[in-house]
């Protein structure tokens, strides 16, 4: 047994420690609350690491609001861009959206995304990138164009590649670029909130400017529906990067209803082998050529319309492919495209 006076001393020390700990904890919490209220994390004026206004699960307004009303709602958005007023954003993010003929989707998307992104305290810009009507759709090519055009406007460090029909359902799903490329649309309602397949990198994904440059962007050669996302995945892993994902309760999305795009007869299955493809070094950002038809800074987004160089040559080749794909070898197709896109 300890002598009586030591027992007393030990009790006093214990109480003292507890009080100090409690005070420290209360003070810590109070400081945190004050900082969060001010939206400032430190003297540098940077926004807090965890944006204070996030709410978690969010709902979607699936009514196509009038543009005028959307503009009224987001008066602080100018030329499709926004930056926090009271603190310096930690992330400069460009949201790129390949687009054709989906006006209702676009209005729902823009209305949803501005409030989502503003709450995340990002400095961001939304880019809607459209291809001339008479050329088969090409999602990868449009992302490459959006990337080049966005970098002319701001030194974005992070890019999000976004389908227009996918809307995030939880604002803890942060549109920043972590160390590794990220697949964001992990759990989509239309697919019962389950990842379609382990190497899926389509829908919504993100990576840093440096990473996108390292992998030479998307392939320019996937006209029609499908394949470009798997090729994009291969580019990432073959450059020794890994793909990160949030847990499916955070990475939830709703897909706006749309008809399944018919698999385009132009689709080059031959190029969609699903394995590491040799042409990554010469097909992508470094072979990208386009004619900018229009770049309009609308209030709610930047609207880019492009057309291919040598459009007629592309159309001709695509028609040949449509008639007799099997008679043309992969290397022939690739070489022809390379010439068309480069000259
Ligand atoms: N897209 C578009 N118009 C089209 C085809 C595609 O705007 O006619 C864009 C849009 O951003 C869309 C994305 O490309 O979300 C992917 O196409 P889609 O939604 O048809 O593909 P799926 O959902 O079947 O993978
Ligand atoms: Mn879709």
mmCIF file of C-alpha atoms and ligand atoms in Angstrom:
data_model
loop_
_atom_site.group_PDB
_atom_site.id
_atom_site.type_symbol
_atom_site.label_atom_id
_atom_site.label_comp_id
_atom_site.label_asym_id
_atom_site.label_seq_id
_atom_site.Cartn_x
_atom_site.Cartn_y
_atom_site.Cartn_z
ATOM 1 C CA UNK A 1 0.000 0.000 0.000
ATOM 2 C CA UNK A 2 1.128 3.537 -0.805
ATOM 3 C CA UNK A 3 1.329 5.959 2.079
ATOM 4 C CA UNK A 4 -1.764 8.085 2.449
ATOM 5 C CA UNK A 5 -0.180 11.342 1.314
ATOM 6 C CA UNK A 6 1.102 9.709 -1.910
ATOM 7 C CA UNK A 7 -2.370 8.384 -2.698
ATOM 8 C CA UNK A 8 -3.749 11.887 -2.246
ATOM 9 C CA UNK A 9 -1.010 13.348 -4.427
ATOM 10 C CA UNK A 10 -1.705 10.772 -7.152
ATOM 11 C CA UNK A 11 -5.429 11.614 -7.067
ATOM 12 C CA UNK A 12 -4.683 15.331 -7.342
ATOM 13 C CA UNK A 13 -2.314 14.763 -10.294
ATOM 14 C CA UNK A 14 -4.937 12.590 -11.981
ATOM 15 C CA UNK A 15 -7.677 15.209 -11.565
ATOM 16 C CA UNK A 16 -5.312 17.938 -12.724
ATOM 17 C CA UNK A 17 -4.397 15.961 -15.868
ATOM 18 C CA UNK A 18 -8.030 15.274 -16.674
ATOM 19 C CA UNK A 19 -8.947 18.946 -16.300
ATOM 20 C CA UNK A 20 -6.039 20.002 -18.522
ATOM 21 C CA UNK A 21 -7.006 17.450 -21.171
ATOM 22 C CA UNK A 22 -10.616 18.544 -21.064
ATOM 23 C CA UNK A 23 -9.661 22.219 -21.356
ATOM 24 C CA UNK A 24 -7.324 21.452 -24.233
ATOM 25 C CA UNK A 25 -10.053 19.519 -26.015
ATOM 26 C CA UNK A 26 -12.660 22.241 -25.520
ATOM 27 C CA UNK A 27 -10.261 24.909 -26.668
ATOM 28 C CA UNK A 28 -9.282 22.838 -29.695
ATOM 29 C CA UNK A 29 -12.909 22.394 -30.657
ATOM 30 C CA UNK A 30 -13.715 26.046 -30.131
ATOM 31 C CA UNK A 31 -10.775 27.131 -32.252
ATOM 32 C CA UNK A 32 -11.767 24.707 -34.947
ATOM 33 C CA UNK A 33 -15.326 26.025 -34.951
ATOM 34 C CA UNK A 34 -14.145 29.621 -35.157
ATOM 35 C CA UNK A 35 -11.769 28.812 -38.003
ATOM 36 C CA UNK A 36 -14.437 26.908 -39.859
ATOM 37 C CA UNK A 37 -16.929 29.728 -39.448
ATOM 38 C CA UNK A 38 -14.430 32.118 -40.867
ATOM 39 C CA UNK A 39 -13.658 29.590 -43.600
ATOM 40 C CA UNK A 40 -9.986 30.169 -43.032
ATOM 41 C CA UNK A 41 -7.645 27.520 -41.827
ATOM 42 C CA UNK A 42 -4.503 29.522 -41.152
ATOM 43 C CA UNK A 43 -2.654 32.749 -41.709
ATOM 44 C CA UNK A 44 -1.900 31.906 -45.324
ATOM 45 C CA UNK A 45 -5.592 32.375 -46.044
ATOM 46 C CA UNK A 46 -5.965 28.916 -47.532
ATOM 47 C CA UNK A 47 -9.394 27.345 -47.322
ATOM 48 C CA UNK A 48 -9.739 24.659 -44.641
ATOM 49 C CA UNK A 49 -8.629 21.159 -45.520
ATOM 50 C CA UNK A 50 -12.162 19.945 -44.962
ATOM 51 C CA UNK A 51 -14.693 22.312 -46.545
ATOM 52 C CA UNK A 52 -17.042 23.255 -43.696
ATOM 53 C CA UNK A 53 -20.277 23.462 -45.680
ATOM 54 C CA UNK A 54 -20.399 19.878 -46.884
ATOM 55 C CA UNK A 55 -23.569 18.044 -46.006
ATOM 56 C CA UNK A 56 -23.019 14.468 -47.239
ATOM 57 C CA UNK A 57 -25.943 12.994 -49.165
ATOM 58 C CA UNK A 58 -27.589 15.486 -51.523
ATOM 59 C CA UNK A 59 -30.662 15.374 -53.698
ATOM 60 C CA UNK A 60 -30.942 16.147 -57.377
ATOM 61 C CA UNK A 61 -33.376 18.523 -58.984
ATOM 62 C CA UNK A 62 -34.267 16.628 -62.135
ATOM 63 C CA UNK A 63 -36.298 19.471 -63.584
ATOM 64 C CA UNK A 64 -34.619 21.257 -66.408
ATOM 65 C CA UNK A 65 -34.474 24.760 -64.912
ATOM 66 C CA UNK A 66 -34.482 27.765 -67.253
ATOM 67 C CA UNK A 67 -31.026 29.168 -67.969
ATOM 68 C CA UNK A 68 -32.111 32.557 -66.652
ATOM 69 C CA UNK A 69 -33.051 31.073 -63.302
ATOM 70 C CA UNK A 70 -29.817 29.071 -63.082
ATOM 71 C CA UNK A 71 -27.849 32.236 -63.777
ATOM 72 C CA UNK A 72 -29.777 34.111 -61.117
ATOM 73 C CA UNK A 73 -29.029 31.394 -58.596
ATOM 74 C CA UNK A 74 -25.279 31.386 -59.171
ATOM 75 C CA UNK A 75 -24.440 35.057 -59.546
ATOM 76 C CA UNK A 76 -20.900 34.527 -58.325
ATOM 77 C CA UNK A 77 -20.161 32.217 -61.216
ATOM 78 C CA UNK A 78 -18.581 34.175 -64.049
ATOM 79 C CA UNK A 79 -17.565 32.742 -67.423
ATOM 80 C CA UNK A 80 -18.260 29.250 -66.103
ATOM 81 C CA UNK A 81 -15.740 29.763 -63.327
ATOM 82 C CA UNK A 82 -15.776 30.359 -59.609
ATOM 83 C CA UNK A 83 -13.364 30.825 -56.749
ATOM 84 C CA UNK A 84 -14.151 31.060 -53.031
ATOM 85 C CA UNK A 85 -14.555 34.605 -51.735
ATOM 86 C CA UNK A 86 -13.170 34.323 -48.230
ATOM 87 C CA UNK A 87 -10.248 32.002 -48.642
ATOM 88 C CA UNK A 88 -7.744 30.831 -51.201
ATOM 89 C CA UNK A 89 -8.774 27.558 -52.818
ATOM 90 C CA UNK A 90 -6.408 24.638 -52.356
ATOM 91 C CA UNK A 91 -7.333 23.141 -55.725
ATOM 92 C CA UNK A 92 -7.715 24.512 -59.238
ATOM 93 C CA UNK A 93 -9.980 22.118 -61.044
ATOM 94 C CA UNK A 94 -11.330 22.021 -64.598
ATOM 95 C CA UNK A 95 -14.474 19.971 -65.186
ATOM 96 C CA UNK A 96 -14.545 18.729 -68.796
ATOM 97 C CA UNK A 97 -17.781 17.479 -70.325
ATOM 98 C CA UNK A 98 -18.062 15.949 -73.808
ATOM 99 C CA UNK A 99 -21.392 17.001 -75.198
ATOM 100 C CA UNK A 100 -23.838 16.616 -78.068
ATOM 101 C CA UNK A 101 -27.530 17.365 -78.226
ATOM 102 C CA UNK A 102 -28.543 16.837 -74.596
ATOM 103 C CA UNK A 103 -29.894 20.201 -73.577
ATOM 104 C CA UNK A 104 -32.070 18.904 -70.750
ATOM 105 C CA UNK A 105 -29.166 16.969 -69.267
ATOM 106 C CA UNK A 106 -26.958 20.012 -69.552
ATOM 107 C CA UNK A 107 -29.313 22.261 -67.621
ATOM 108 C CA UNK A 108 -29.801 19.701 -64.852
ATOM 109 C CA UNK A 109 -26.053 19.062 -64.749
ATOM 110 C CA UNK A 110 -25.021 22.716 -64.552
ATOM 111 C CA UNK A 111 -27.638 23.509 -61.918
ATOM 112 C CA UNK A 112 -26.505 20.594 -59.774
ATOM 113 C CA UNK A 113 -22.767 20.933 -60.229
ATOM 114 C CA UNK A 114 -22.333 24.605 -59.377
ATOM 115 C CA UNK A 115 -23.815 24.218 -55.905
ATOM 116 C CA UNK A 116 -21.869 20.973 -55.392
ATOM 117 C CA UNK A 117 -18.548 22.524 -56.461
ATOM 118 C CA UNK A 118 -19.042 25.840 -54.661
ATOM 119 C CA UNK A 119 -19.582 23.956 -51.385
ATOM 120 C CA UNK A 120 -16.275 22.168 -51.954
ATOM 121 C CA UNK A 121 -14.472 25.546 -51.966
ATOM 122 C CA UNK A 122 -12.693 24.831 -55.225
ATOM 123 C CA UNK A 123 -11.422 27.250 -57.788
ATOM 124 C CA UNK A 124 -12.986 25.678 -60.852
ATOM 125 C CA UNK A 125 -14.223 26.080 -64.409
ATOM 126 C CA UNK A 126 -16.763 24.010 -66.333
ATOM 127 C CA UNK A 127 -15.997 23.249 -69.992
ATOM 128 C CA UNK A 128 -18.629 21.840 -72.330
ATOM 129 C CA UNK A 129 -16.901 20.457 -75.402
ATOM 130 C CA UNK A 130 -18.796 19.717 -78.559
ATOM 131 C CA UNK A 131 -17.860 18.139 -81.875
ATOM 132 C CA UNK A 132 -19.214 19.204 -85.250
ATOM 133 C CA UNK A 133 -22.515 17.435 -85.889
ATOM 134 C CA UNK A 134 -21.462 15.540 -89.001
ATOM 135 C CA UNK A 135 -18.575 13.720 -87.341
ATOM 136 C CA UNK A 136 -19.253 10.600 -85.251
ATOM 137 C CA UNK A 137 -19.004 11.367 -81.533
ATOM 138 C CA UNK A 138 -15.543 10.985 -80.003
ATOM 139 C CA UNK A 139 -15.425 11.315 -76.225
ATOM 140 C CA UNK A 140 -11.653 10.941 -75.812
ATOM 141 C CA UNK A 141 -10.827 13.487 -78.498
ATOM 142 C CA UNK A 142 -13.182 16.006 -76.868
ATOM 143 C CA UNK A 143 -11.492 15.543 -73.485
ATOM 144 C CA UNK A 144 -8.107 16.196 -75.097
ATOM 145 C CA UNK A 145 -9.428 19.384 -76.684
ATOM 146 C CA UNK A 146 -11.009 20.514 -73.402
ATOM 147 C CA UNK A 147 -7.717 19.911 -71.604
ATOM 148 C CA UNK A 148 -5.721 22.100 -74.002
ATOM 149 C CA UNK A 149 -8.333 24.857 -74.067
ATOM 150 C CA UNK A 150 -8.831 24.957 -70.284
ATOM 151 C CA UNK A 151 -5.087 25.328 -69.717
ATOM 152 C CA UNK A 152 -5.153 28.444 -71.877
ATOM 153 C CA UNK A 153 -7.547 30.017 -69.336
ATOM 154 C CA UNK A 154 -6.007 29.052 -65.989
ATOM 155 C CA UNK A 155 -3.171 26.924 -64.639
ATOM 156 C CA UNK A 156 -5.471 24.118 -63.563
ATOM 157 C CA UNK A 157 -3.687 21.420 -61.592
ATOM 158 C CA UNK A 158 -6.526 18.933 -61.647
ATOM 159 C CA UNK A 159 -8.965 17.688 -64.277
ATOM 160 C CA UNK A 160 -12.275 15.889 -63.915
ATOM 161 C CA UNK A 161 -13.523 14.012 -66.986
ATOM 162 C CA UNK A 162 -17.284 14.034 -66.631
ATOM 163 C CA UNK A 163 -20.260 12.549 -68.474
ATOM 164 C CA UNK A 164 -23.106 15.065 -68.663
ATOM 165 C CA UNK A 165 -25.676 12.551 -67.425
ATOM 166 C CA UNK A 166 -23.974 11.572 -64.160
ATOM 167 C CA UNK A 167 -24.707 13.570 -61.018
ATOM 168 C CA UNK A 168 -22.915 13.038 -57.706
ATOM 169 C CA UNK A 169 -25.226 12.201 -54.798
ATOM 170 C CA UNK A 170 -22.859 12.951 -51.924
ATOM 171 C CA UNK A 171 -20.703 16.039 -51.550
ATOM 172 C CA UNK A 172 -18.030 14.214 -49.528
ATOM 173 C CA UNK A 173 -17.037 12.973 -52.971
ATOM 174 C CA UNK A 174 -14.299 15.569 -53.356
ATOM 175 C CA UNK A 175 -13.435 16.827 -56.809
ATOM 176 C CA UNK A 176 -9.746 17.221 -56.083
ATOM 177 C CA UNK A 177 -6.883 15.190 -57.442
ATOM 178 C CA UNK A 178 -5.299 12.906 -54.884
ATOM 179 C CA UNK A 179 -1.886 11.281 -55.487
ATOM 180 C CA UNK A 180 -3.219 8.776 -57.955
ATOM 181 C CA UNK A 181 -5.772 9.035 -60.767
ATOM 182 C CA UNK A 182 -9.230 8.518 -59.365
ATOM 183 C CA UNK A 183 -12.334 6.783 -60.628
ATOM 184 C CA UNK A 184 -15.215 8.812 -59.217
ATOM 185 C CA UNK A 185 -18.445 7.285 -60.555
ATOM 186 C CA UNK A 186 -18.046 4.062 -58.622
ATOM 187 C CA UNK A 187 -21.677 3.450 -57.675
ATOM 188 C CA UNK A 188 -24.383 4.466 -60.168
ATOM 189 C CA UNK A 189 -28.078 3.957 -59.453
ATOM 190 C CA UNK A 190 -28.708 2.598 -62.940
ATOM 191 C CA UNK A 191 -26.193 -0.176 -62.223
ATOM 192 C CA UNK A 192 -27.601 -0.875 -58.756
ATOM 193 C CA UNK A 193 -24.783 1.111 -57.166
ATOM 194 C CA UNK A 194 -22.287 -1.583 -58.112
ATOM 195 C CA UNK A 195 -19.060 -1.130 -59.981
ATOM 196 C CA UNK A 196 -19.578 -2.601 -63.438
ATOM 197 C CA UNK A 197 -16.139 -4.207 -63.613
ATOM 198 C CA UNK A 198 -12.878 -3.870 -61.706
ATOM 199 C CA UNK A 199 -11.016 -1.973 -64.417
ATOM 200 C CA UNK A 200 -13.878 0.449 -65.119
ATOM 201 C CA UNK A 201 -12.584 3.989 -65.540
ATOM 202 C CA UNK A 202 -15.515 5.539 -67.441
ATOM 203 C CA UNK A 203 -18.298 7.922 -66.436
ATOM 204 C CA UNK A 204 -16.436 10.320 -64.153
ATOM 205 C CA UNK A 205 -12.723 10.193 -63.406
ATOM 206 C CA UNK A 206 -9.973 12.598 -62.425
ATOM 207 C CA UNK A 207 -6.222 13.070 -62.475
ATOM 208 C CA UNK A 208 -3.629 15.808 -62.206
ATOM 209 C CA UNK A 209 -2.476 17.868 -65.157
ATOM 210 C CA UNK A 210 0.910 16.226 -64.879
ATOM 211 C CA UNK A 211 -0.516 12.710 -64.888
ATOM 212 C CA UNK A 212 -2.731 13.424 -67.899
ATOM 213 C CA UNK A 213 0.285 14.766 -69.748
ATOM 214 C CA UNK A 214 2.377 11.734 -68.747
ATOM 215 C CA UNK A 215 -0.136 9.293 -70.216
ATOM 216 C CA UNK A 216 -0.500 11.435 -73.354
ATOM 217 C CA UNK A 217 -4.181 12.087 -72.655
ATOM 218 C CA UNK A 218 -6.910 10.025 -74.288
ATOM 219 C CA UNK A 219 -6.651 8.230 -77.605
ATOM 220 C CA UNK A 220 -8.110 10.350 -80.421
ATOM 221 C CA UNK A 221 -9.175 7.316 -82.389
ATOM 222 C CA UNK A 222 -12.311 6.046 -80.672
ATOM 223 C CA UNK A 223 -15.156 7.335 -82.794
ATOM 224 C CA UNK A 224 -18.596 6.144 -81.755
ATOM 225 C CA UNK A 225 -19.588 4.652 -78.435
ATOM 226 C CA UNK A 226 -17.272 2.797 -76.091
ATOM 227 C CA UNK A 227 -13.694 1.660 -75.742
ATOM 228 C CA UNK A 228 -11.962 4.979 -75.098
ATOM 229 C CA UNK A 229 -12.411 4.601 -71.328
ATOM 230 C CA UNK A 230 -10.787 1.153 -71.230
ATOM 231 C CA UNK A 231 -7.947 2.445 -73.341
ATOM 232 C CA UNK A 232 -7.609 5.340 -70.877
ATOM 233 C CA UNK A 233 -7.426 2.829 -68.033
ATOM 234 C CA UNK A 234 -4.640 0.983 -69.821
ATOM 235 C CA UNK A 235 -2.691 4.189 -70.230
ATOM 236 C CA UNK A 236 -2.853 4.795 -66.496
ATOM 237 C CA UNK A 237 -1.751 1.361 -65.348
ATOM 238 C CA UNK A 238 0.907 0.957 -68.005
ATOM 239 C CA UNK A 239 2.524 4.116 -66.615
ATOM 240 C CA UNK A 240 2.742 2.547 -63.172
ATOM 241 C CA UNK A 241 -0.069 4.565 -61.673
ATOM 242 C CA UNK A 242 -2.858 3.007 -59.699
ATOM 243 C CA UNK A 243 -6.509 3.956 -59.646
ATOM 244 C CA UNK A 244 -8.034 5.151 -56.402
ATOM 245 C CA UNK A 245 -11.702 5.037 -55.501
ATOM 246 C CA UNK A 246 -13.903 6.223 -52.659
ATOM 247 C CA UNK A 247 -16.151 3.855 -50.872
ATOM 248 C CA UNK A 248 -19.398 3.264 -52.713
ATOM 249 C CA UNK A 249 -21.561 5.104 -50.170
ATOM 250 C CA UNK A 250 -19.672 8.326 -50.941
ATOM 251 C CA UNK A 251 -19.030 7.782 -54.649
ATOM 252 C CA UNK A 252 -22.736 7.575 -55.496
ATOM 253 C CA UNK A 253 -24.216 8.938 -58.707
ATOM 254 C CA UNK A 254 -27.537 9.085 -60.441
ATOM 255 C CA UNK A 255 -27.660 8.648 -64.192
ATOM 256 C CA UNK A 256 -30.196 10.797 -66.003
ATOM 257 C CA UNK A 257 -32.385 8.658 -68.214
ATOM 258 C CA UNK A 258 -31.301 8.377 -71.816
ATOM 259 C CA UNK A 259 -31.602 5.904 -74.629
ATOM 260 C CA UNK A 260 -28.717 3.535 -74.933
ATOM 261 C CA UNK A 261 -26.531 4.948 -77.626
ATOM 262 C CA UNK A 262 -26.468 2.485 -80.484
ATOM 263 C CA UNK A 263 -23.057 0.959 -80.826
ATOM 264 C CA UNK A 264 -21.754 3.083 -83.599
ATOM 265 C CA UNK A 265 -20.916 1.118 -86.733
ATOM 266 C CA UNK A 266 -17.751 3.177 -86.879
ATOM 267 C CA UNK A 267 -16.618 1.843 -83.554
ATOM 268 C CA UNK A 268 -13.164 0.459 -83.900
ATOM 269 C CA UNK A 269 -13.342 -2.736 -81.937
ATOM 270 C CA UNK A 270 -10.036 -3.692 -83.413
ATOM 271 C CA UNK A 271 -8.447 -0.939 -81.436
ATOM 272 C CA UNK A 272 -10.259 -1.868 -78.280
ATOM 273 C CA UNK A 273 -8.267 -4.938 -77.398
ATOM 274 C CA UNK A 274 -8.347 -4.214 -73.665
ATOM 275 C CA UNK A 275 -4.653 -4.841 -73.307
ATOM 276 C CA UNK A 276 -1.725 -2.499 -73.240
ATOM 277 C CA UNK A 277 -1.685 -0.861 -76.608
ATOM 278 C CA UNK A 278 1.486 0.110 -78.390
ATOM 279 C CA UNK A 279 0.255 3.370 -79.851
ATOM 280 C CA UNK A 280 0.016 5.302 -76.608
ATOM 281 C CA UNK A 281 3.254 7.118 -77.359
ATOM 282 C CA UNK A 282 2.028 8.636 -80.612
ATOM 283 C CA UNK A 283 -1.763 8.792 -80.272
ATOM 284 C CA UNK A 284 -3.089 11.340 -77.804
ATOM 285 C CA UNK A 285 -2.216 14.872 -76.756
ATOM 286 C CA UNK A 286 0.916 14.847 -78.876
ATOM 287 C CA UNK A 287 -0.990 13.996 -82.062
ATOM 288 C CA UNK A 288 -3.968 16.218 -81.291
ATOM 289 C CA UNK A 289 -4.995 18.601 -84.073
ATOM 290 C CA UNK A 290 -8.279 20.433 -84.173
ATOM 291 C CA UNK A 291 -9.967 23.470 -85.561
ATOM 292 C CA UNK A 292 -11.687 25.543 -82.963
ATOM 293 C CA UNK A 293 -15.041 26.563 -84.408
ATOM 294 C CA UNK A 294 -16.114 28.475 -81.319
ATOM 295 C CA UNK A 295 -15.055 29.163 -77.762
ATOM 296 C CA UNK A 296 -17.794 31.088 -76.015
ATOM 297 C CA UNK A 297 -17.539 32.160 -72.385
ATOM 298 C CA UNK A 298 -21.155 31.782 -71.328
ATOM 299 C CA UNK A 299 -22.110 32.726 -67.794
ATOM 300 C CA UNK A 300 -22.525 29.199 -66.517
ATOM 301 C CA UNK A 301 -19.914 27.352 -68.625
ATOM 302 C CA UNK A 302 -17.333 27.695 -71.321
ATOM 303 C CA UNK A 303 -18.719 26.342 -74.570
ATOM 304 C CA UNK A 304 -16.194 24.920 -77.014
ATOM 305 C CA UNK A 305 -17.059 23.605 -80.449
ATOM 306 C CA UNK A 306 -14.421 21.877 -82.546
ATOM 307 C CA UNK A 307 -14.073 20.185 -85.830
ATOM 308 C CA UNK A 308 -11.428 17.794 -87.067
ATOM 309 C CA UNK A 309 -8.728 18.764 -89.438
ATOM 310 C CA UNK A 310 -9.212 16.891 -92.707
ATOM 311 C CA UNK A 311 -12.787 16.056 -91.838
ATOM 312 C CA UNK A 312 -13.477 14.584 -95.258
ATOM 313 C CA UNK A 313 -10.595 12.168 -94.996
ATOM 314 C CA UNK A 314 -11.885 10.955 -91.639
ATOM 315 C CA UNK A 315 -15.393 10.496 -92.990
ATOM 316 C CA UNK A 316 -14.039 8.545 -95.923
ATOM 317 C CA UNK A 317 -12.026 6.250 -93.715
ATOM 318 C CA UNK A 318 -14.924 5.727 -91.343
ATOM 319 C CA UNK A 319 -17.131 4.783 -94.275
ATOM 320 C CA UNK A 320 -14.579 2.268 -95.445
ATOM 321 C CA UNK A 321 -14.481 0.846 -91.949
ATOM 322 C CA UNK A 322 -18.250 0.609 -91.878
ATOM 323 C CA UNK A 323 -18.352 -1.340 -95.130
ATOM 324 C CA UNK A 324 -15.615 -3.823 -94.451
ATOM 325 C CA UNK A 325 -13.899 -3.531 -91.152
ATOM 326 C CA UNK A 326 -12.311 -6.934 -91.407
ATOM 327 C CA UNK A 327 -10.451 -6.083 -94.577
ATOM 328 C CA UNK A 328 -8.494 -3.327 -92.924
ATOM 329 C CA UNK A 329 -5.806 -4.178 -90.433
ATOM 330 C CA UNK A 330 -5.377 -2.388 -87.151
ATOM 331 C CA UNK A 331 -2.074 -0.906 -88.172
ATOM 332 C CA UNK A 332 -3.561 0.368 -91.450
ATOM 333 C CA UNK A 333 -6.387 2.111 -89.621
ATOM 334 C CA UNK A 334 -4.034 3.544 -87.098
ATOM 335 C CA UNK A 335 -1.534 4.788 -89.651
ATOM 336 C CA UNK A 336 -4.274 6.431 -91.689
ATOM 337 C CA UNK A 337 -5.708 8.178 -88.662
ATOM 338 C CA UNK A 338 -2.318 9.330 -87.591
ATOM 339 C CA UNK A 339 -1.765 10.953 -90.956
ATOM 340 C CA UNK A 340 -5.192 12.522 -90.966
ATOM 341 C CA UNK A 341 -4.924 13.932 -87.482
ATOM 342 C CA UNK A 342 -1.396 15.153 -87.844
ATOM 343 C CA UNK A 343 -1.330 16.801 -91.257
HETATM 344 N N1 LIG B 1 -22.598 12.283 -75.131
HETATM 345 C C1 LIG B 1 -23.457 13.312 -75.527
HETATM 346 N N2 LIG B 1 -24.272 13.113 -76.614
HETATM 347 C C2 LIG B 1 -24.266 11.962 -77.317
HETATM 348 C C3 LIG B 1 -23.417 10.923 -76.900
HETATM 349 C C4 LIG B 1 -22.614 11.116 -75.813
HETATM 350 O O1 LIG B 1 -23.500 14.374 -74.927
HETATM 351 O O2 LIG B 1 -25.021 11.846 -78.288
HETATM 352 C C5 LIG B 1 -21.670 12.509 -74.000
HETATM 353 C C6 LIG B 1 -22.392 12.758 -72.697
HETATM 354 O O3 LIG B 1 -21.555 13.522 -71.862
HETATM 355 C C7 LIG B 1 -22.555 11.357 -72.187
HETATM 356 C C8 LIG B 1 -21.233 10.737 -72.539
HETATM 357 O O4 LIG B 1 -20.885 11.336 -73.772
HETATM 358 O O5 LIG B 1 -22.823 11.321 -70.814
HETATM 359 C C9 LIG B 1 -21.252 9.218 -72.653
HETATM 360 O O6 LIG B 1 -22.262 8.785 -73.551
HETATM 361 P P1 LIG B 1 -23.512 7.905 -73.070
HETATM 362 O O7 LIG B 1 -24.140 8.562 -71.884
HETATM 363 O O8 LIG B 1 -24.403 7.677 -74.238
HETATM 364 O O9 LIG B 1 -22.791 6.555 -72.659
HETATM 365 P P2 LIG B 1 -23.237 5.418 -71.624
HETATM 366 O O10 LIG B 1 -23.974 6.044 -70.492
HETATM 367 O O11 LIG B 1 -24.096 4.485 -72.386
HETATM 368 O O12 LIG B 1 -21.930 4.820 -71.224
HETATM 369 MN MN1 LIG B 2 -24.794 7.806 -69.953
#
